[in-house]
Coordinates of C-alpha atoms and ligand atoms in Angstrom, one line a residue:
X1 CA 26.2 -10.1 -18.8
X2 CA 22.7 -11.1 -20.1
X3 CA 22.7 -12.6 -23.8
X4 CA 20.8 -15.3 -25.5
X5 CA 18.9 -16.8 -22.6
X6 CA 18.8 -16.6 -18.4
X7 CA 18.3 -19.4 -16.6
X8 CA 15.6 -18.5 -13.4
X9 CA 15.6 -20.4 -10.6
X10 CA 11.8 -21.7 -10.4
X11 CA 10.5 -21.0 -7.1
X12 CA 10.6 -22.8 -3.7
X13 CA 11.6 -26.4 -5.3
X14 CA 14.6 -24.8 -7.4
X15 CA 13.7 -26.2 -11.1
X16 CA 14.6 -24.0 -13.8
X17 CA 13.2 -22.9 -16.5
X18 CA 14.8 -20.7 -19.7
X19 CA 13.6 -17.0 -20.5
X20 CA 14.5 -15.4 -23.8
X21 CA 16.1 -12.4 -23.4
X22 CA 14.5 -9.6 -23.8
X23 CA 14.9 -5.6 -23.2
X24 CA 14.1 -3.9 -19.9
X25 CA 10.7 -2.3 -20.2
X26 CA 10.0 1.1 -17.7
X27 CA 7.8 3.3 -17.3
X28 CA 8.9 6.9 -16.8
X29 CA 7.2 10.2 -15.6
X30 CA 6.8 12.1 -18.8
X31 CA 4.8 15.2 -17.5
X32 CA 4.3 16.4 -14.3
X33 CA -0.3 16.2 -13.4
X34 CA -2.2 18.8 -12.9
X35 CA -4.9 17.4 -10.9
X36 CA -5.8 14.0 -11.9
X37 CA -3.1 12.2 -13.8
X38 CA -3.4 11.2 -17.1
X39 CA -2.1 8.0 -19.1
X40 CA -0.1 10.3 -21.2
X41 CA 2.0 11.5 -18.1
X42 CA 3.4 7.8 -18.5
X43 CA 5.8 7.0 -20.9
X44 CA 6.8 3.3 -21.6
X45 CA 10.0 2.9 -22.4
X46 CA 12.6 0.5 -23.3
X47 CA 16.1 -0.3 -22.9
X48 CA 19.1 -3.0 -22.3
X49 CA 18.7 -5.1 -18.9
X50 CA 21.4 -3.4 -16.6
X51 CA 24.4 -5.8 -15.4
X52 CA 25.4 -6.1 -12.0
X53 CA 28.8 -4.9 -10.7
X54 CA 30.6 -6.8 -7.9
X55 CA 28.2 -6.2 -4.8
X56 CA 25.4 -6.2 -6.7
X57 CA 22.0 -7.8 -7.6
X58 CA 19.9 -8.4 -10.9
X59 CA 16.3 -8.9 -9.7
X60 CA 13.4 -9.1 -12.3
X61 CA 10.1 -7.3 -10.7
X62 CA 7.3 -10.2 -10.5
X63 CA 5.2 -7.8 -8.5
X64 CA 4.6 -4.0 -8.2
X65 CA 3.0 -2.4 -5.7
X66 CA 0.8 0.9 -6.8
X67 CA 0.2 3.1 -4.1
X68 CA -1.9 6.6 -3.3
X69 CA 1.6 8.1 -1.9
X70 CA 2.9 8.0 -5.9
X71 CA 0.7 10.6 -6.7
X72 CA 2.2 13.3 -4.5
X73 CA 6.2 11.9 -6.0
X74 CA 4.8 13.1 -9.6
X75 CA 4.8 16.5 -8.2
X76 CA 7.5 19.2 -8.1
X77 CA 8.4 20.1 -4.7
X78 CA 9.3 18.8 -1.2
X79 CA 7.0 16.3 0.7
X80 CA 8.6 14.0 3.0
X81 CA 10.7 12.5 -0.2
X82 CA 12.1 13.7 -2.9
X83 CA 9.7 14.1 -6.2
X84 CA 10.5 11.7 -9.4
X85 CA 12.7 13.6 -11.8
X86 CA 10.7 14.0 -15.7
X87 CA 12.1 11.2 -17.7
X88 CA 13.0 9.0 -15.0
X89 CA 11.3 5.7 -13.6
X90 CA 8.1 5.9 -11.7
X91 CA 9.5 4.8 -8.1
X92 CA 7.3 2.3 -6.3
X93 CA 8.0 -1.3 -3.8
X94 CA 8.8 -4.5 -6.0
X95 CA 8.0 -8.1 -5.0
X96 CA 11.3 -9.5 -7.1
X97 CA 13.3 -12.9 -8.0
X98 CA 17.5 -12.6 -8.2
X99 CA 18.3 -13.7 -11.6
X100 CA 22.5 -12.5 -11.1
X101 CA 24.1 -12.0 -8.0
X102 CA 27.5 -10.6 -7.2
X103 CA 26.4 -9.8 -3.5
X104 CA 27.4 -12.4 -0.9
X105 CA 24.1 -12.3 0.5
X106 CA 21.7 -13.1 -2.0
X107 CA 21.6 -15.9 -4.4
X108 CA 20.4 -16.6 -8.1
X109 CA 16.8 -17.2 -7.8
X110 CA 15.8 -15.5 -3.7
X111 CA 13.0 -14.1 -3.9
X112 CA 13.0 -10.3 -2.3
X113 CA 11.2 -7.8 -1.9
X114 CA 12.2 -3.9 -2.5
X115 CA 11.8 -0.6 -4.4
X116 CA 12.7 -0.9 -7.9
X117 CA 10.0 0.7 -9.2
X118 CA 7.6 0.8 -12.4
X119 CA 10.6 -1.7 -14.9
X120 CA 10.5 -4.9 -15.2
X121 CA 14.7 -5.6 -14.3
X122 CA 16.7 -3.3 -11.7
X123 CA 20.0 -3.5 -10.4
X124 CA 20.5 -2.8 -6.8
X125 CA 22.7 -3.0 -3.8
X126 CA 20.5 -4.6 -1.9
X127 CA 20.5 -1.9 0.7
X128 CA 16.8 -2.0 2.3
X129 CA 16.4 -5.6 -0.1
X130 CA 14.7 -8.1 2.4
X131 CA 14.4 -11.9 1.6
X132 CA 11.3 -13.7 1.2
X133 CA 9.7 -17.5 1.8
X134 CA 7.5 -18.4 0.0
X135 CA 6.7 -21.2 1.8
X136 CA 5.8 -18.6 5.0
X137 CA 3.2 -16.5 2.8
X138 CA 2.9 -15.7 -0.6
X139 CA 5.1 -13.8 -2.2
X140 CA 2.8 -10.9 -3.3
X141 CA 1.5 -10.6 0.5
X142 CA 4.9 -8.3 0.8
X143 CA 3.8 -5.9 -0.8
X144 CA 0.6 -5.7 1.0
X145 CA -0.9 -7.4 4.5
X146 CA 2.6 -8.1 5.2
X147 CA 4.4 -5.2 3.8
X148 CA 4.5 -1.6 3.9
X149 CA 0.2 -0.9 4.3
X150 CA -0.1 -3.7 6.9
X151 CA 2.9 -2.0 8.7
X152 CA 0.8 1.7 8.5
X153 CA -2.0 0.2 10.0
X154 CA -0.4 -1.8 12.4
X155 CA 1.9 1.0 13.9
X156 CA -1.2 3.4 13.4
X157 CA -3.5 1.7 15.3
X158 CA -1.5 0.0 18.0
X159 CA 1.2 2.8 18.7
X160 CA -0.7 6.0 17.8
X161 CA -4.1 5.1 18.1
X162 CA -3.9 2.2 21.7
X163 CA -6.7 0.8 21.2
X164 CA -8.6 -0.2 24.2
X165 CA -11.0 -3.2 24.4
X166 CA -15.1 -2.1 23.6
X167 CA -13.5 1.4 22.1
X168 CA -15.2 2.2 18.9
X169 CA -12.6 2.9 16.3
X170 CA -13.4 4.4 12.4
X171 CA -11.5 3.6 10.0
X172 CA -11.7 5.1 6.1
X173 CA -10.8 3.8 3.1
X174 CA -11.8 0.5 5.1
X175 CA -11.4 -1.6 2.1
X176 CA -8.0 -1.0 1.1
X177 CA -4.8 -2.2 1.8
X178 CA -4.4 -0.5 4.9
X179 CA -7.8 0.4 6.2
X180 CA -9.0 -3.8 5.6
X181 CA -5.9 -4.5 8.0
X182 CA -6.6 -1.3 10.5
X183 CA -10.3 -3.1 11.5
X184 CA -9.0 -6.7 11.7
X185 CA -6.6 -5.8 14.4
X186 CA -9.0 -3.8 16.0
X187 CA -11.1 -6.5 16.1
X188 CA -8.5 -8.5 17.6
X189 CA -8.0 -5.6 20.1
X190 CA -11.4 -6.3 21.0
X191 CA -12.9 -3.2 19.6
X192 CA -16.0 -2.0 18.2
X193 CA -15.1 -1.9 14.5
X194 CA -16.7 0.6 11.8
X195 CA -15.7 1.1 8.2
X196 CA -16.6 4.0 5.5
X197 CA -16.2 2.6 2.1
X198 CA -16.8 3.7 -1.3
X199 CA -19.3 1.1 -2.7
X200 CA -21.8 -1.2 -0.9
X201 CA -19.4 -4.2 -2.4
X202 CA -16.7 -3.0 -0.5
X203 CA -18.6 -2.6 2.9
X204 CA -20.4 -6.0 2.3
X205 CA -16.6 -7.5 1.9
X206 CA -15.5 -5.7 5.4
X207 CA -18.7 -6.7 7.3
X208 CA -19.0 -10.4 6.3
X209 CA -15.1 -11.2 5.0
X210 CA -13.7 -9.1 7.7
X211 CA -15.9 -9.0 10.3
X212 CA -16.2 -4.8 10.7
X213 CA -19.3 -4.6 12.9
X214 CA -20.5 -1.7 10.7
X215 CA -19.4 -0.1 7.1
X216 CA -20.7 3.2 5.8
X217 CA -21.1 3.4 2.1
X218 CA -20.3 7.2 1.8
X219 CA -21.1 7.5 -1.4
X220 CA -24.5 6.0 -1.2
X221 CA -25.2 7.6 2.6
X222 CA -25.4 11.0 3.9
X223 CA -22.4 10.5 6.5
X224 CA -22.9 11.6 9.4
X225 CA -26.6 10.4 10.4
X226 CA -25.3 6.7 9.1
X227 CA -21.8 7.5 11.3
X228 CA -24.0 8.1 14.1
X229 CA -26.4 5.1 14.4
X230 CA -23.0 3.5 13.7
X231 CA -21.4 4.7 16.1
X232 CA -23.9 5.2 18.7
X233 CA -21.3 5.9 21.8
X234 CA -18.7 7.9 20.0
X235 CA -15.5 7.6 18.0
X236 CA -12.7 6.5 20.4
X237 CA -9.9 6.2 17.9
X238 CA -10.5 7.5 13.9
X239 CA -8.0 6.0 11.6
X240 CA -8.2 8.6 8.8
X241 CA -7.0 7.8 5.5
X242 CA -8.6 10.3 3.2
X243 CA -9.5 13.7 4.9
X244 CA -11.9 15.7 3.2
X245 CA -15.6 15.7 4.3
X246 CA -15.6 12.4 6.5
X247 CA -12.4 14.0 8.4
X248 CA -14.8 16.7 9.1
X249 CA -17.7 14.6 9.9
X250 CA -15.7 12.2 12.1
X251 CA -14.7 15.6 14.1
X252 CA -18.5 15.8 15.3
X253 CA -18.5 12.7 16.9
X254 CA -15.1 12.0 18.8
X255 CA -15.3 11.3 22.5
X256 CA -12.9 12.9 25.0
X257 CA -9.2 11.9 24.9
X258 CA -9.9 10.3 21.1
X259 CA -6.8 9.7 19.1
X260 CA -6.9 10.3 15.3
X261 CA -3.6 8.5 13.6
X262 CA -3.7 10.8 10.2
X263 CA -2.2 8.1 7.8
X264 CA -3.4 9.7 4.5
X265 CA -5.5 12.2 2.8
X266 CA -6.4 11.1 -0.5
X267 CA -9.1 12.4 -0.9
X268 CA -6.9 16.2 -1.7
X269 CA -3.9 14.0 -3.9
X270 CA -5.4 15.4 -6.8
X271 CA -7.1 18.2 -5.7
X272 CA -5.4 21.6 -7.6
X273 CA -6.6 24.0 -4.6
X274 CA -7.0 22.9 -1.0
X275 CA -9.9 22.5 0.3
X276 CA -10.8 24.6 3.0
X277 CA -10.3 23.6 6.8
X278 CA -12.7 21.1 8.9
X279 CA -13.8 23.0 12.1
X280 CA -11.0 21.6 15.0
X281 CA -13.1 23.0 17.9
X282 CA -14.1 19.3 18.6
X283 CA -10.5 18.9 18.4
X284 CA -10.0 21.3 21.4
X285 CA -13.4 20.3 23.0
X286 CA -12.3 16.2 23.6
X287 CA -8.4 17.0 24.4
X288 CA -8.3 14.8 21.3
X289 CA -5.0 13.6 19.9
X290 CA -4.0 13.7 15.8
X291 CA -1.0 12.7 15.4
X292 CA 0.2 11.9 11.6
X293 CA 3.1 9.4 10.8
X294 CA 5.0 8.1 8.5
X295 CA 5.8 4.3 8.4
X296 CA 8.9 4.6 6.7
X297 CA 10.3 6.2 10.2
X298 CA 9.3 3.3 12.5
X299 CA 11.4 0.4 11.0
X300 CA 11.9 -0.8 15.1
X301 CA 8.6 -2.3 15.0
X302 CA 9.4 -4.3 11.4
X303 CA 9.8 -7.8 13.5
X304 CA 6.8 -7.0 15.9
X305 CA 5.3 -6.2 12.6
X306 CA 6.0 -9.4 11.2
X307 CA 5.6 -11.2 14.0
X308 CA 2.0 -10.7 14.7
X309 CA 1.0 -10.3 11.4
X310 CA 2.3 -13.3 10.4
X311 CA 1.0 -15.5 12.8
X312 CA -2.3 -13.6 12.2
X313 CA -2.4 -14.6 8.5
X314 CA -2.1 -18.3 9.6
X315 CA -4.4 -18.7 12.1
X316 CA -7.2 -17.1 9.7
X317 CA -7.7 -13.8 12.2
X318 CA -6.2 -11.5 9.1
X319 CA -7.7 -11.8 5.9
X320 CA -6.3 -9.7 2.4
X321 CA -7.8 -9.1 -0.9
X322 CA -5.7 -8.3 -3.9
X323 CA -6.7 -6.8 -7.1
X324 CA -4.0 -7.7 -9.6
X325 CA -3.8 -6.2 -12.9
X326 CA -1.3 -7.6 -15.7
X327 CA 1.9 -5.8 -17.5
X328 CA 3.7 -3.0 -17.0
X329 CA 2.1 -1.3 -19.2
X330 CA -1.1 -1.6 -16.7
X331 CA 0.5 0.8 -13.8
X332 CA -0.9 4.3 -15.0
X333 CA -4.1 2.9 -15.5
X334 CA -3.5 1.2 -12.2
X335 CA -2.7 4.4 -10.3
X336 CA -5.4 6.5 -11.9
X337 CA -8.1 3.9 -10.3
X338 CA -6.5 4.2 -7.2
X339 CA -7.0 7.6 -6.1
X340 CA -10.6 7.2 -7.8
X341 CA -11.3 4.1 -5.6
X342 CA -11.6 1.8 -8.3
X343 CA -9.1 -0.7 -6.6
X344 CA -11.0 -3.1 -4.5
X345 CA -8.0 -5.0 -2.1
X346 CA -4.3 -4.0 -2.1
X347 CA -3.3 -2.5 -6.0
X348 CA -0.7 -4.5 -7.9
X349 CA 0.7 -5.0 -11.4
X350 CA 1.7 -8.2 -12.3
X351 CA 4.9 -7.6 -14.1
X352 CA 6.8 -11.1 -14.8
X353 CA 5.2 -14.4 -13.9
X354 CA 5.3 -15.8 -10.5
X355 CA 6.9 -18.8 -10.5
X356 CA 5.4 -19.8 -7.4
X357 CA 1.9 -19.3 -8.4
X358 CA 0.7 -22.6 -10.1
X359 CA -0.4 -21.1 -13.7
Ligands
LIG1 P1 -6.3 1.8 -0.7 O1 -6.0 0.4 -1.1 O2 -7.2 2.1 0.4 O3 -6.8 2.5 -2.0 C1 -7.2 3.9 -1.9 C2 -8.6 4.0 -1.6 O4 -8.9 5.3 -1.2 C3 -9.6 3.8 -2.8 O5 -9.8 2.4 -3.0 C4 -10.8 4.5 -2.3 O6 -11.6 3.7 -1.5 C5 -10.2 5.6 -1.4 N1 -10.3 6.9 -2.2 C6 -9.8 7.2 -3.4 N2 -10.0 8.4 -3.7 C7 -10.8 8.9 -2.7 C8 -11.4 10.2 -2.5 N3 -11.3 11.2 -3.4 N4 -12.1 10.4 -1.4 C9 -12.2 9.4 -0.5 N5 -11.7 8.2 -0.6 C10 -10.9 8.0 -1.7 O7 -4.9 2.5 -0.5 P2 -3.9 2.3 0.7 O8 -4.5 1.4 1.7 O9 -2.6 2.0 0.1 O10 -3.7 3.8 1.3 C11 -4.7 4.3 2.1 C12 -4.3 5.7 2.7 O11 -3.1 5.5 3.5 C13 -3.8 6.7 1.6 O12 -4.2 8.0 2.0 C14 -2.3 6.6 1.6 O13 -1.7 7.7 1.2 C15 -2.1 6.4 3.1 N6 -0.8 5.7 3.5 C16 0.0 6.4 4.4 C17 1.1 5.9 4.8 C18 1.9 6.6 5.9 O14 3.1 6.2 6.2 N7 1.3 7.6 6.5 C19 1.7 4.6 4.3 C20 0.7 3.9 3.4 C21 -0.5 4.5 3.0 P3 -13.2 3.9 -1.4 O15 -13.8 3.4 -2.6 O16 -13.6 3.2 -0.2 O17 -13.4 5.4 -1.3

């Protein structure tokens, strides 16, 4: 039971510090998009912080993660999972702090990292609720390089796509949370690495931060002539996060036996018609391989994942950029950007403060 004041663990060295108490603040789906959302889909709403029974956890979200794949949950219909419900809370992956556990495997002030989605307190069971050290990485980095898009592009690339030393491999949306971390590791693989990006910022970050050996501003470049002094001996692997006109551009240029990991296709999240087909002859042509996935199915490869990532992050091979915006009340606005490109780095809202950020 939460009244007067909680006491919060404060980060790695365990000082505490007091927090008022205060009413749970969500955000809930009010209206269903058509086409590109709006900030009055969003409602903001408040109500009591939730108690937790015996086997349960009260975390408060420091972190949210906003991601392209929310778009498609404000729809009606089936997808691979199930649509948000009108009036409930925005789902979405939470970088969190325990403030009351009754679960014998978490403690008053772990820090964890899970899906409570768009509030700033959640009770859970901690099913699928995984620990964090702060000490390893920060905390944030969960929901990003090490967390669910730096899992895409590392079981993209490596299981889907195999990449093979000197192969030239594309990736769009290079940028972003997943396509920044799809060209590191092909560098690391040894490949030729080239980016399309939506701003000559954002290719000058995966060139000289990243170390891409090309990026393709797309929106300041006809495609296909600037893909193909890029990418002088063929696409070997295309790592395609948006679909659209570079999908079909890309298709032009693959070499025989490419692989194409289909990860995402934002560029049609908000599109009310489909667009119409690229031309899959080349497809045919190369004996090519497209192959989409879905991360949330290859949980085996979490502690290879980790692992490698990880030890990446350390030794400076695997770099990240986040673009943090503050409050809750920040999320639409946050998502909006997103599927108009206005992130630059991995999307998130900071909810609560991070105790283990010095302020
Ligand atoms: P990003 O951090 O890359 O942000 C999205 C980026 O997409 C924008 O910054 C923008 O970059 C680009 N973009 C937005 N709108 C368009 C458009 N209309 N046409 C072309 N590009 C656009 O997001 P993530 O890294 O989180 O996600 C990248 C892709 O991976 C998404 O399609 C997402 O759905 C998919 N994904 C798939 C998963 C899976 O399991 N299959 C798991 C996670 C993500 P720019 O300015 O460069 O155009």
């Amino acid at each position: 039971m939460l009244a007067g004041s909680i006491a919060v663990p404060r980060g790695p060295k365990g000082q505490t510090h007091t927090m008022p108490s205060a009413m749970n603040r969500r955000v809930l789906l009010r209206r269903r998009p058509v086409g590109t959302p709006r900030p009055d889909d969003f409602e903001v709403s408040e109500s009591p912080i939730p108690s937790p029974h015996p086997g349960e956890i009260l975390c408060r979200t420091l972190y949210l993660s906003i991601d392209p794949y929310m778009r498609g949950r404000m729809n009606e219909g089936r997808s691979y999972a199930r649509s948000v419900e009108l009036g409930q809370v925005m789902v979405g992956g939470t970088v969190s702090q325990v403030v009351e556990s009754r679960h014998p495997g978490f403690a008053s002030g772990d820090f964890v990292v899970g899906y409570d989605g768009w509030q700033a307190y959640a009770v859970s069971t901690g099913a699928g609720v995984r620990k964090l050290d702060p000490v390893q990485a920060p905390i944030s980095t969960a929901l990003g390089v090490l967390g669910m898009p730096g899992m895409t592009a590392y079981v993209g690339l490596l299981d889907i796509g195999q990449p093979a030393p000197g192969e030239t491999v594309l990736v769009s949306a290079a940028a972003g949370a997943v396509g920044s971390v799809v060209g590191q590791i092909a560098r690391i693989k040894g490949c030729h690495v080239v980016g399309i990006a939506g701003s000559k910022a954002k290719c000058d970050y995966a060139v000289s931060e990243l170390g891409f050996d090309h990026c393709v501003d797309y929106r300041a470049q006809e495609l296909l002539p600037a893909l193909q002094a890029a990418c002088p001996g063929g696409v070997d692997i295309y790592f395609d996060n948006v679909g659209g006109a570079a999908l079909a551009a890309v298709l032009t240029l693959i070499n025989r036996n490419a692989r194409i990991p289909l990860c995402g296709l934002i560029a049609q999240y908000n599109a009310i018609e489909l667009p119409s087909g690229p031309n899959l002859l080349p497809v045919l042509v190369s004996r090519a391989l497209i192959k989409g996935f879905i991360v949330s199915d290859h949980g085996d490869r979490l502690a290879a994942f980790l692992g490698d990532c990880t030890r990446w992050l350390r030794e400076g091979r695997l770099k990240y950029r986040e673009d943090v915006v503050d409050g809750l009340e920040a999320a639409p606005a946050a998502l909006i950007g997103v599927l108009e490109g206005r992130n630059f780095g991995k999307m998130l809202v900071s909810v609560l403060p991070d105790p283990t950020r010095p302020s």
